[in-house]
Amino acid sequence: MSSLEELSHRHEDEAKLAESETVPRGAPILELRGLQKKYGLVEALKPATVTFLAGEIHAIVGENGAGKSTLIKLLTGVIRRTAGEVFWCGKPVQLATPTEAIKRGINAVHQEVVLCAHLSVAANMFLGDEMDRYGLMRKGAMERAAQAVLDDLGFLLPAGALLGSLTIGQQQLVATAKAAMRGIRFLIFDEPTAYLTRQESAQLFRLIRRLRDQGVTIVYISHRMEEVFELADRVSVLRDGTHVGTRLISETNDNELIALMINRTIEQIYHKEKVPIGKTIVETKGLSGPGFEDVSLTVRSGEIVGLYGLIGAGRSEFALGLYGRQPLSAGEVFWDGKKVDIRNERDAMELGIALAPESRRDQGLCLNLPIGLNINLPIFKRLSSGLVIRKGDEAANADQQIRNLSIKTPSRRVLASAMSGGNQQKIVIGKWLSHGARLFIFDEPTVGVDVGTKAEIYRLFGELLKKGAGIILISSYLPEVYELSDRLHVFRGGRLVASHDHRAASHEDVLTQAIGI
Amino acid sequence: MSVETTTESAPAPKKGTNILLGLTLLGLLLFLWLLLGLSTNAFWSPNNISNLLRQGAMTAILAVGQTFVIITAGIDLSVGAIVGFTSVIVAWLLQAGVPLWAAIILTLLMGVAIGAFHGFGIVRMGLPPFIITLATLTSLRGIGLLITNGSTISINHEGFTNFSRTDFLGVPSLFWMVILVAIPAFVFLHLSRWGRYLFAVGSNAEAARLSGVNVNRTIYLAYILSATCAAFVGLLLASRIGIGNATQAEGWELQAIASSVIGGTSLFGAVGSVHGPLLGAFILATINNGANLLNVNSFWQRIITGLLIIVIVYFDQLRRRGSR
């Protein structure tokens, strides 16, 4: 018996519990019947019926926002379902808490590593389940055992090293090894290779196959088609919160899956105002900085320039670089044809650039401050005489933006944290409407907002364009950038890899370029 | 994709709750005064009231400065040490024959310099506010003791030492100093855009930065204001006790933080006012004063102060959660 199997059967009582709930390989281990999740009125997952078989690798694919994360959270007990039934080994179960999911042997390895950076690799692998004798930890024994597992898996990692000293990819491998040690039955991987090198991915795949051969059911979520075809036995496709089909990997191909992933029904939402395109506002030449390299593009007045790519493709980094938040390492920026030097955010604002950043929570809003203060934050200078704020103007501007954007609040004094995702996004946008910028950068403006709010945000784009502004629209949601952009640039690995005029390329081509098959 | 917490029922407007807390604290202060007035004869004597106002005045000014820093989600542990240190500086300058006006200005500039150093440590060196101000706390006392060679410098400037004993319109001059600080502080925090920036930086520095707020300058400003308030208190203390001594004002930083927190300032930043810490400081001063009059063991005063901090902040938390 190898060291991994030995450790995974360390706790006899748990093994017994697990044995009472077994199904033969190939039989349904987890069945979802009409599983549904609603947040308020928003249906994050429409009633889905999916069966997972014992000992299979079941891939789940779908665009960002298709409902993959919601599904994982439901399966791991992080959130509770709104409706539907879940059967585990043929018996109905609640899966109401993470503890219940873990007790049944359901575990997840997340994209973001949730381990303690300041503890050793071995300490992390045994965290919460330490080996002890007379209440004292057996550090040496744990380190030896952990090293045996790592060697067994061929990971070539030192068990005594601090976790924080490893790369993100190596940390991901440790997290996987930790999950594998716990005698799991059902393991979910959420885009595990996002930060892995090719070699690390290969190690991970070996481990996944080995777990499958031991009878563990694997759910593998990924954007990368080639991985799905390399690993999976079956694949389920989600689109806009709907489960649109499950296929045997041997009976499907890239094109069918991509066609299933892309929504063709709600194109009418993506209505772009027809505005005559004017002079060039900004031009970048060979712009490079942290996370992006050699990006050259132009934005003209009246134009939406879309930046499409997977998460981490360098689009947001480019935006932050252009906005002066990140130092540029090479390249030039021309504003109205003149070379400019953007050293910080205030330089960018001075020129007339506005940025609605990717994360409302971390970058966009002061959540525990009133809506009014958030809206006025970029323009307090204009609302003040000297240093003293003209209270009347302050209130008037906030109220005007609240009305203009139909932000649903009784007062500008309500805290931003009390607003829903869609209304929060409107506050972020409202900040920049009164600023009077000429180039608007919207980074994922419609993540976590419902369809109605999306349509309102697109209508605002039209108004900005009519006033002669240019827009850079960053989105991971293809239909959005595809339909709205006058010009669409595709990013991959920090570089601009392809450019298309409005609707000049097919969805399939764009997706293929972004994924890089 | 992140899960949005959707709370459709909006909380009561923030401004309303701010005033509510202020009124509650004012009510508590008046209640304490009434209670002490009924239970002791001496409390309402003009002498005692002047004394109370003098006691509270210095903590109140420190607490206002401290509040600016806490609103940016920082902390200034050095204010007590600055008070002791600047009392030495002004005594030293006066002893050296520097004219009074110049001595006062130089002492206040010393406060500005110390605050700028804190800003430098936080912004440029990336040190946590707790650490950099803790470091100045201990070093300033050391420098002060070096200057005085471990003893005190007495101040022989009559006008300067008499100031703390004078009254104006029947109110002690020291209390007028609170008003002198509080009014510009109020204008700064609640009416000026730099005040808004303090809140924004304390709430979400990254969002503030991306909105074009000069975050570094805002942090410098907060610590300079706090240290300058402390240097001003150093002048007042030197005037009151007539000496410069680096070991004075031991633990005043904690009094200032306590006053600020009792006054509704959130140690997580972005919540605070000017009237809150003022009321907090005078509540603490009243408790000390009342305990003396009632002959309560001074050790008990400390315990009561501790309990009061827990009770007031706990109820404030409840109220905040309730209004969500």
mmCIF file of C-alpha atoms in Angstrom, chain A residues 1 57 62-63 125 157 168 180 218 248 309 365 371 456 516:
data_model
loop_
_atom_site.group_PDB
_atom_site.id
_atom_site.type_symbol
_atom_site.label_atom_id
_atom_site.label_comp_id
_atom_site.label_asym_id
_atom_site.label_seq_id
_atom_site.Cartn_x
_atom_site.Cartn_y
_atom_site.Cartn_z
ATOM 1 C CA MET A 1 0.000 0.000 0.000
ATOM 2 C CA ILE A 57 -14.022 12.510 -14.079
ATOM 3 C CA GLY A 62 -19.290 27.348 -19.156
ATOM 4 C CA GLU A 63 -18.461 31.003 -19.460
ATOM 5 C CA MET A 125 -1.272 19.060 5.062
ATOM 6 C CA LEU A 157 8.321 19.433 -2.872
ATOM 7 C CA ILE A 168 1.008 29.525 -6.238
ATOM 8 C CA ALA A 180 -6.437 13.497 -1.222
ATOM 9 C CA ILE A 218 -13.834 14.014 -9.724
ATOM 10 C CA LEU A 248 -19.768 11.628 -23.161
ATOM 11 C CA GLY A 309 -9.843 37.190 -22.711
ATOM 12 C CA LEU A 365 -16.460 51.542 -3.425
ATOM 13 C CA ILE A 371 -23.682 56.658 -1.492
ATOM 14 C CA GLU A 456 -29.441 49.975 -18.231
ATOM 15 C CA GLY A 516 -5.386 29.277 -27.446
#
